[in-house]
Amino acid sequence: MSASAAARPGILKIGTWPTIVAVYFYGICGAATVAKLIPLVGDMAHDFGVDPAAFGWLVALIALPAAILAIPSGLVVDRFGPRRVLLGAALTGIASNLLYYTASSVPMLQAARLLEGAAIVHIYTAGPVLMMATPDAGRRTSAMTLWATYAPVGTALGLTIAGIFAETAGWRG
């Protein structure tokens, strides 16, 4: 990474604390998506007739894109850069949540879950790459230490927020 690339103005400027925190937030959101459906089992059973086996499959379906796209995601990050990939992943995550919100059938929920899985695999690939590009070694170490906590924080956040809205009229929101 050249000094001019690190100093280039714009969104997600490499090595700055706002960027490090933003990337960390991406990781938290990704981990939250993995867990967010669990408290909503009753809502999905009621609104979509999802039985326990179908619900288990829906929860697990988010991992399928990671199994298929992990290595290709690394190639995408190499080709387009971590900033572009993270921004694309954010847009994909927004699209998947809009699909959840408007879903009228289980196949639509499954499509949303697969799309969401594609978004988070790119977050999990591009996030550490962007943090490792931090030119200052001390800040890079702190950034990666912070990154190491995204999974438990995101899982707790996803379970908590979904739990708050479970079995309410606004569970989809």
JSON list of C-alpha atoms in Angstrom, two decimals:
[
{"chain": "A", "resi": 1, "resn": "MET", "atom": "CA", "xyz": [0.00, 0.00, 0.00]},
{"chain": "A", "resi": 2, "resn": "SER", "atom": "CA", "xyz": [1.57, 3.27, -1.05]},
{"chain": "A", "resi": 3, "resn": "ALA", "atom": "CA", "xyz": [1.54, 6.35, 1.15]},
{"chain": "A", "resi": 4, "resn": "SER", "atom": "CA", "xyz": [-0.58, 8.17, -1.43]},
{"chain": "A", "resi": 5, "resn": "ALA", "atom": "CA", "xyz": [-3.19, 5.41, -1.39]},
{"chain": "A", "resi": 6, "resn": "ALA", "atom": "CA", "xyz": [-3.34, 5.49, 2.42]},
{"chain": "A", "resi": 7, "resn": "ALA", "atom": "CA", "xyz": [-3.69, 9.28, 2.40]},
{"chain": "A", "resi": 8, "resn": "ARG", "atom": "CA", "xyz": [-6.32, 9.35, -0.34]},
{"chain": "A", "resi": 9, "resn": "PRO", "atom": "CA", "xyz": [-9.48, 11.09, 0.88]},
{"chain": "A", "resi": 10, "resn": "GLY", "atom": "CA", "xyz": [-12.80, 9.38, 0.65]},
{"chain": "A", "resi": 11, "resn": "ILE", "atom": "CA", "xyz": [-15.05, 6.92, 2.31]},
{"chain": "A", "resi": 12, "resn": "LEU", "atom": "CA", "xyz": [-13.36, 4.28, 4.48]},
{"chain": "A", "resi": 13, "resn": "LYS", "atom": "CA", "xyz": [-9.96, 5.99, 4.57]},
{"chain": "A", "resi": 14, "resn": "ILE", "atom": "CA", "xyz": [-7.45, 3.28, 5.44]},
{"chain": "A", "resi": 15, "resn": "GLY", "atom": "CA", "xyz": [-5.96, 3.33, 8.91]},
{"chain": "A", "resi": 16, "resn": "THR", "atom": "CA", "xyz": [-8.25, 5.87, 10.57]},
{"chain": "A", "resi": 17, "resn": "TRP", "atom": "CA", "xyz": [-10.22, 5.05, 13.70]},
{"chain": "A", "resi": 18, "resn": "PRO", "atom": "CA", "xyz": [-13.53, 5.97, 12.04]},
{"chain": "A", "resi": 19, "resn": "THR", "atom": "CA", "xyz": [-12.77, 3.42, 9.33]},
{"chain": "A", "resi": 20, "resn": "ILE", "atom": "CA", "xyz": [-11.68, 0.79, 11.83]},
{"chain": "A", "resi": 21, "resn": "VAL", "atom": "CA", "xyz": [-14.88, 1.29, 13.83]},
{"chain": "A", "resi": 22, "resn": "ALA", "atom": "CA", "xyz": [-16.99, 1.24, 10.65]},
{"chain": "A", "resi": 23, "resn": "VAL", "atom": "CA", "xyz": [-15.41, -2.03, 9.53]},
{"chain": "A", "resi": 24, "resn": "TYR", "atom": "CA", "xyz": [-15.95, -3.45, 13.02]},
{"chain": "A", "resi": 25, "resn": "PHE", "atom": "CA", "xyz": [-19.61, -2.41, 12.76]},
{"chain": "A", "resi": 26, "resn": "TYR", "atom": "CA", "xyz": [-19.84, -4.32, 9.46]},
{"chain": "A", "resi": 27, "resn": "GLY", "atom": "CA", "xyz": [-18.56, -7.43, 11.26]},
{"chain": "A", "resi": 28, "resn": "ILE", "atom": "CA", "xyz": [-21.03, -6.97, 14.12]},
{"chain": "A", "resi": 29, "resn": "CYS", "atom": "CA", "xyz": [-23.91, -6.63, 11.66]},
{"chain": "A", "resi": 30, "resn": "GLY", "atom": "CA", "xyz": [-22.77, -9.77, 9.85]},
{"chain": "A", "resi": 31, "resn": "ALA", "atom": "CA", "xyz": [-22.63, -11.78, 13.07]},
{"chain": "A", "resi": 32, "resn": "ALA", "atom": "CA", "xyz": [-26.00, -10.39, 14.15]},
{"chain": "A", "resi": 33, "resn": "THR", "atom": "CA", "xyz": [-27.60, -11.67, 10.95]},
{"chain": "A", "resi": 34, "resn": "VAL", "atom": "CA", "xyz": [-26.53, -15.20, 11.76]},
{"chain": "A", "resi": 35, "resn": "ALA", "atom": "CA", "xyz": [-28.39, -15.19, 15.09]},
{"chain": "A", "resi": 36, "resn": "LYS", "atom": "CA", "xyz": [-31.30, -12.83, 14.47]},
{"chain": "A", "resi": 37, "resn": "LEU", "atom": "CA", "xyz": [-33.77, -15.46, 13.28]},
{"chain": "A", "resi": 38, "resn": "ILE", "atom": "CA", "xyz": [-33.55, -17.68, 16.36]},
{"chain": "A", "resi": 39, "resn": "PRO", "atom": "CA", "xyz": [-35.87, -15.61, 18.61]},
{"chain": "A", "resi": 40, "resn": "LEU", "atom": "CA", "xyz": [-38.31, -15.25, 15.71]},
{"chain": "A", "resi": 41, "resn": "VAL", "atom": "CA", "xyz": [-39.19, -18.94, 15.41]},
{"chain": "A", "resi": 42, "resn": "GLY", "atom": "CA", "xyz": [-42.71, -18.37, 16.76]},
{"chain": "A", "resi": 43, "resn": "ASP", "atom": "CA", "xyz": [-43.37, -15.48, 14.39]},
{"chain": "A", "resi": 44, "resn": "MET", "atom": "CA", "xyz": [-42.20, -17.46, 11.39]},
{"chain": "A", "resi": 45, "resn": "ALA", "atom": "CA", "xyz": [-44.22, -20.49, 12.42]},
{"chain": "A", "resi": 46, "resn": "HIS", "atom": "CA", "xyz": [-47.31, -18.30, 12.80]},
{"chain": "A", "resi": 47, "resn": "ASP", "atom": "CA", "xyz": [-46.93, -16.14, 9.68]},
{"chain": "A", "resi": 48, "resn": "PHE", "atom": "CA", "xyz": [-45.37, -18.67, 7.30]},
{"chain": "A", "resi": 49, "resn": "GLY", "atom": "CA", "xyz": [-46.24, -22.07, 8.74]},
{"chain": "A", "resi": 50, "resn": "VAL", "atom": "CA", "xyz": [-42.54, -22.87, 9.16]},
{"chain": "A", "resi": 51, "resn": "ASP", "atom": "CA", "xyz": [-42.10, -26.14, 11.08]},
{"chain": "A", "resi": 52, "resn": "PRO", "atom": "CA", "xyz": [-39.02, -26.77, 13.29]},
{"chain": "A", "resi": 53, "resn": "ALA", "atom": "CA", "xyz": [-37.10, -28.64, 10.56]},
{"chain": "A", "resi": 54, "resn": "ALA", "atom": "CA", "xyz": [-37.73, -25.92, 7.96]},
{"chain": "A", "resi": 55, "resn": "PHE", "atom": "CA", "xyz": [-36.81, -23.27, 10.51]},
{"chain": "A", "resi": 56, "resn": "GLY", "atom": "CA", "xyz": [-33.55, -25.05, 11.31]},
{"chain": "A", "resi": 57, "resn": "TRP", "atom": "CA", "xyz": [-32.75, -25.16, 7.60]},
{"chain": "A", "resi": 58, "resn": "LEU", "atom": "CA", "xyz": [-33.57, -21.45, 7.29]},
{"chain": "A", "resi": 59, "resn": "VAL", "atom": "CA", "xyz": [-31.21, -20.61, 10.15]},
{"chain": "A", "resi": 60, "resn": "ALA", "atom": "CA", "xyz": [-28.43, -22.77, 8.68]},
{"chain": "A", "resi": 61, "resn": "LEU", "atom": "CA", "xyz": [-28.93, -21.58, 5.12]},
{"chain": "A", "resi": 62, "resn": "ILE", "atom": "CA", "xyz": [-26.87, -18.46, 5.79]},
{"chain": "A", "resi": 63, "resn": "ALA", "atom": "CA", "xyz": [-23.72, -20.62, 5.93]},
{"chain": "A", "resi": 64, "resn": "LEU", "atom": "CA", "xyz": [-24.12, -22.04, 2.41]},
{"chain": "A", "resi": 65, "resn": "PRO", "atom": "CA", "xyz": [-22.76, -18.94, 0.63]},
{"chain": "A", "resi": 66, "resn": "ALA", "atom": "CA", "xyz": [-19.72, -18.97, 2.93]},
{"chain": "A", "resi": 67, "resn": "ALA", "atom": "CA", "xyz": [-18.99, -22.57, 2.02]},
{"chain": "A", "resi": 68, "resn": "ILE", "atom": "CA", "xyz": [-19.22, -21.79, -1.68]},
{"chain": "A", "resi": 69, "resn": "LEU", "atom": "CA", "xyz": [-17.92, -18.20, -1.83]},
{"chain": "A", "resi": 70, "resn": "ALA", "atom": "CA", "xyz": [-15.10, -18.05, 0.74]},
{"chain": "A", "resi": 71, "resn": "ILE", "atom": "CA", "xyz": [-12.21, -18.46, -1.71]},
{"chain": "A", "resi": 72, "resn": "PRO", "atom": "CA", "xyz": [-13.90, -16.58, -4.56]},
{"chain": "A", "resi": 73, "resn": "SER", "atom": "CA", "xyz": [-14.61, -13.76, -2.09]},
{"chain": "A", "resi": 74, "resn": "GLY", "atom": "CA", "xyz": [-10.88, -13.41, -1.45]},
{"chain": "A", "resi": 75, "resn": "LEU", "atom": "CA", "xyz": [-10.33, -13.14, -5.19]},
{"chain": "A", "resi": 76, "resn": "VAL", "atom": "CA", "xyz": [-13.05, -10.48, -5.42]},
{"chain": "A", "resi": 77, "resn": "VAL", "atom": "CA", "xyz": [-11.39, -8.49, -2.62]},
{"chain": "A", "resi": 78, "resn": "ASP", "atom": "CA", "xyz": [-8.02, -8.78, -4.40]},
{"chain": "A", "resi": 79, "resn": "ARG", "atom": "CA", "xyz": [-9.56, -7.62, -7.67]},
{"chain": "A", "resi": 80, "resn": "PHE", "atom": "CA", "xyz": [-11.81, -4.78, -6.48]},
{"chain": "A", "resi": 81, "resn": "GLY", "atom": "CA", "xyz": [-10.34, -3.83, -3.09]},
{"chain": "A", "resi": 82, "resn": "PRO", "atom": "CA", "xyz": [-11.79, -4.16, 0.37]},
{"chain": "A", "resi": 83, "resn": "ARG", "atom": "CA", "xyz": [-13.56, -0.78, 0.40]},
{"chain": "A", "resi": 84, "resn": "ARG", "atom": "CA", "xyz": [-15.59, -1.50, -2.71]},
{"chain": "A", "resi": 85, "resn": "VAL", "atom": "CA", "xyz": [-16.38, -5.02, -1.54]},
{"chain": "A", "resi": 86, "resn": "LEU", "atom": "CA", "xyz": [-17.54, -3.78, 1.88]},
{"chain": "A", "resi": 87, "resn": "LEU", "atom": "CA", "xyz": [-19.76, -1.15, 0.29]},
{"chain": "A", "resi": 88, "resn": "GLY", "atom": "CA", "xyz": [-21.18, -3.74, -2.09]},
{"chain": "A", "resi": 89, "resn": "ALA", "atom": "CA", "xyz": [-21.75, -6.11, 0.83]},
{"chain": "A", "resi": 90, "resn": "ALA", "atom": "CA", "xyz": [-23.62, -3.36, 2.68]},
{"chain": "A", "resi": 91, "resn": "LEU", "atom": "CA", "xyz": [-25.92, -2.79, -0.30]},
{"chain": "A", "resi": 92, "resn": "THR", "atom": "CA", "xyz": [-26.45, -6.54, -0.62]},
{"chain": "A", "resi": 93, "resn": "GLY", "atom": "CA", "xyz": [-27.30, -6.73, 3.09]},
{"chain": "A", "resi": 94, "resn": "ILE", "atom": "CA", "xyz": [-29.83, -3.93, 2.71]},
{"chain": "A", "resi": 95, "resn": "ALA", "atom": "CA", "xyz": [-31.39, -5.72, -0.27]},
{"chain": "A", "resi": 96, "resn": "SER", "atom": "CA", "xyz": [-31.65, -8.97, 1.69]},
{"chain": "A", "resi": 97, "resn": "ASN", "atom": "CA", "xyz": [-33.38, -7.21, 4.59]},
{"chain": "A", "resi": 98, "resn": "LEU", "atom": "CA", "xyz": [-35.84, -5.57, 2.22]},
{"chain": "A", "resi": 99, "resn": "LEU", "atom": "CA", "xyz": [-36.57, -9.03, 0.84]},
{"chain": "A", "resi": 100, "resn": "TYR", "atom": "CA", "xyz": [-37.16, -10.36, 4.37]},
{"chain": "A", "resi": 101, "resn": "TYR", "atom": "CA", "xyz": [-39.47, -7.46, 5.09]},
{"chain": "A", "resi": 102, "resn": "THR", "atom": "CA", "xyz": [-41.58, -8.01, 1.98]},
{"chain": "A", "resi": 103, "resn": "ALA", "atom": "CA", "xyz": [-41.41, -11.83, 1.89]},
{"chain": "A", "resi": 104, "resn": "SER", "atom": "CA", "xyz": [-44.73, -13.58, 1.45]},
{"chain": "A", "resi": 105, "resn": "SER", "atom": "CA", "xyz": [-43.45, -17.16, 1.35]},
{"chain": "A", "resi": 106, "resn": "VAL", "atom": "CA", "xyz": [-40.77, -19.44, 2.75]},
{"chain": "A", "resi": 107, "resn": "PRO", "atom": "CA", "xyz": [-38.87, -19.54, -0.58]},
{"chain": "A", "resi": 108, "resn": "MET", "atom": "CA", "xyz": [-38.59, -15.74, -0.42]},
{"chain": "A", "resi": 109, "resn": "LEU", "atom": "CA", "xyz": [-37.22, -16.02, 3.13]},
{"chain": "A", "resi": 110, "resn": "GLN", "atom": "CA", "xyz": [-34.72, -18.61, 1.88]},
{"chain": "A", "resi": 111, "resn": "ALA", "atom": "CA", "xyz": [-33.65, -16.33, -0.98]},
{"chain": "A", "resi": 112, "resn": "ALA", "atom": "CA", "xyz": [-33.17, -13.47, 1.50]},
{"chain": "A", "resi": 113, "resn": "ARG", "atom": "CA", "xyz": [-31.09, -15.72, 3.75]},
{"chain": "A", "resi": 114, "resn": "LEU", "atom": "CA", "xyz": [-28.85, -16.80, 0.85]},
{"chain": "A", "resi": 115, "resn": "LEU", "atom": "CA", "xyz": [-28.41, -13.20, -0.29]},
{"chain": "A", "resi": 116, "resn": "GLU", "atom": "CA", "xyz": [-27.59, -12.18, 3.26]},
{"chain": "A", "resi": 117, "resn": "GLY", "atom": "CA", "xyz": [-25.07, -15.01, 3.49]},
{"chain": "A", "resi": 118, "resn": "ALA", "atom": "CA", "xyz": [-23.35, -13.71, 0.36]},
{"chain": "A", "resi": 119, "resn": "ALA", "atom": "CA", "xyz": [-23.12, -10.26, 1.94]},
{"chain": "A", "resi": 120, "resn": "ILE", "atom": "CA", "xyz": [-21.57, -11.48, 5.17]},
{"chain": "A", "resi": 121, "resn": "VAL", "atom": "CA", "xyz": [-18.97, -13.70, 3.53]},
{"chain": "A", "resi": 122, "resn": "HIS", "atom": "CA", "xyz": [-17.69, -10.61, 1.73]},
{"chain": "A", "resi": 123, "resn": "ILE", "atom": "CA", "xyz": [-17.73, -8.64, 4.99]},
{"chain": "A", "resi": 124, "resn": "TYR", "atom": "CA", "xyz": [-15.74, -11.39, 6.72]},
{"chain": "A", "resi": 125, "resn": "THR", "atom": "CA", "xyz": [-13.23, -11.43, 3.86]},
{"chain": "A", "resi": 126, "resn": "ALA", "atom": "CA", "xyz": [-12.84, -7.72, 3.17]},
{"chain": "A", "resi": 127, "resn": "GLY", "atom": "CA", "xyz": [-12.99, -6.46, 6.77]},
{"chain": "A", "resi": 128, "resn": "PRO", "atom": "CA", "xyz": [-9.69, -7.89, 7.99]},
{"chain": "A", "resi": 129, "resn": "VAL", "atom": "CA", "xyz": [-7.98, -6.97, 4.72]},
{"chain": "A", "resi": 130, "resn": "LEU", "atom": "CA", "xyz": [-8.92, -3.33, 5.18]},
{"chain": "A", "resi": 131, "resn": "MET", "atom": "CA", "xyz": [-7.80, -3.39, 8.81]},
{"chain": "A", "resi": 132, "resn": "MET", "atom": "CA", "xyz": [-4.49, -5.06, 7.98]},
{"chain": "A", "resi": 133, "resn": "ALA", "atom": "CA", "xyz": [-3.79, -2.28, 5.47]},
{"chain": "A", "resi": 134, "resn": "THR", "atom": "CA", "xyz": [-3.49, 0.14, 8.40]},
{"chain": "A", "resi": 135, "resn": "PRO", "atom": "CA", "xyz": [0.02, 1.59, 8.02]},
{"chain": "A", "resi": 136, "resn": "ASP", "atom": "CA", "xyz": [0.66, 2.09, 11.75]},
{"chain": "A", "resi": 137, "resn": "ALA", "atom": "CA", "xyz": [1.63, -1.27, 13.32]},
{"chain": "A", "resi": 138, "resn": "GLY", "atom": "CA", "xyz": [0.28, -0.42, 16.78]},
{"chain": "A", "resi": 139, "resn": "ARG", "atom": "CA", "xyz": [-3.06, 0.73, 15.41]},
{"chain": "A", "resi": 140, "resn": "ARG", "atom": "CA", "xyz": [-3.20, -2.32, 13.11]},
{"chain": "A", "resi": 141, "resn": "THR", "atom": "CA", "xyz": [-2.73, -4.61, 16.12]},
{"chain": "A", "resi": 142, "resn": "SER", "atom": "CA", "xyz": [-5.45, -2.77, 18.04]},
{"chain": "A", "resi": 143, "resn": "ALA", "atom": "CA", "xyz": [-7.75, -2.92, 15.02]},
{"chain": "A", "resi": 144, "resn": "MET", "atom": "CA", "xyz": [-7.30, -6.68, 14.62]},
{"chain": "A", "resi": 145, "resn": "THR", "atom": "CA", "xyz": [-7.80, -7.20, 18.35]},
{"chain": "A", "resi": 146, "resn": "LEU", "atom": "CA", "xyz": [-11.05, -5.28, 18.08]},
{"chain": "A", "resi": 147, "resn": "TRP", "atom": "CA", "xyz": [-12.03, -7.29, 14.98]},
{"chain": "A", "resi": 148, "resn": "ALA", "atom": "CA", "xyz": [-11.56, -10.51, 16.95]},
{"chain": "A", "resi": 149, "resn": "THR", "atom": "CA", "xyz": [-14.56, -9.54, 19.11]},
{"chain": "A", "resi": 150, "resn": "TYR", "atom": "CA", "xyz": [-17.13, -8.98, 16.33]},
{"chain": "A", "resi": 151, "resn": "ALA", "atom": "CA", "xyz": [-18.62, -12.51, 16.50]},
{"chain": "A", "resi": 152, "resn": "PRO", "atom": "CA", "xyz": [-19.67, -12.61, 20.17]},
{"chain": "A", "resi": 153, "resn": "VAL", "atom": "CA", "xyz": [-20.79, -8.98, 20.14]},
{"chain": "A", "resi": 154, "resn": "GLY", "atom": "CA", "xyz": [-22.78, -9.40, 16.93]},
{"chain": "A", "resi": 155, "resn": "THR", "atom": "CA", "xyz": [-24.35, -12.68, 18.02]},
{"chain": "A", "resi": 156, "resn": "ALA", "atom": "CA", "xyz": [-25.45, -11.14, 21.33]},
{"chain": "A", "resi": 157, "resn": "LEU", "atom": "CA", "xyz": [-26.79, -8.07, 19.54]},
{"chain": "A", "resi": 158, "resn": "GLY", "atom": "CA", "xyz": [-28.72, -10.13, 16.97]},
{"chain": "A", "resi": 159, "resn": "LEU", "atom": "CA", "xyz": [-30.31, -12.31, 19.63]},
{"chain": "A", "resi": 160, "resn": "THR", "atom": "CA", "xyz": [-31.15, -9.32, 21.84]},
{"chain": "A", "resi": 161, "resn": "ILE", "atom": "CA", "xyz": [-32.69, -7.12, 19.18]},
{"chain": "A", "resi": 162, "resn": "ALA", "atom": "CA", "xyz": [-34.68, -9.96, 17.63]},
{"chain": "A", "resi": 163, "resn": "GLY", "atom": "CA", "xyz": [-35.76, -11.05, 21.11]},
{"chain": "A", "resi": 164, "resn": "ILE", "atom": "CA", "xyz": [-37.12, -7.58, 21.83]},
{"chain": "A", "resi": 165, "resn": "PHE", "atom": "CA", "xyz": [-39.30, -7.69, 18.71]},
{"chain": "A", "resi": 166, "resn": "ALA", "atom": "CA", "xyz": [-40.25, -11.38, 18.82]},
{"chain": "A", "resi": 167, "resn": "GLU", "atom": "CA", "xyz": [-44.00, -11.97, 18.93]},
{"chain": "A", "resi": 168, "resn": "THR", "atom": "CA", "xyz": [-44.82, -8.31, 18.34]},
{"chain": "A", "resi": 169, "resn": "ALA", "atom": "CA", "xyz": [-46.52, -6.72, 15.38]},
{"chain": "A", "resi": 170, "resn": "GLY", "atom": "CA", "xyz": [-43.21, -5.17, 14.32]},
{"chain": "A", "resi": 171, "resn": "TRP", "atom": "CA", "xyz": [-41.12, -8.35, 14.29]},
{"chain": "A", "resi": 172, "resn": "ARG", "atom": "CA", "xyz": [-40.22, -7.96, 10.62]},
{"chain": "A", "resi": 173, "resn": "GLY", "atom": "CA", "xyz": [-38.92, -4.43, 11.06]}
]
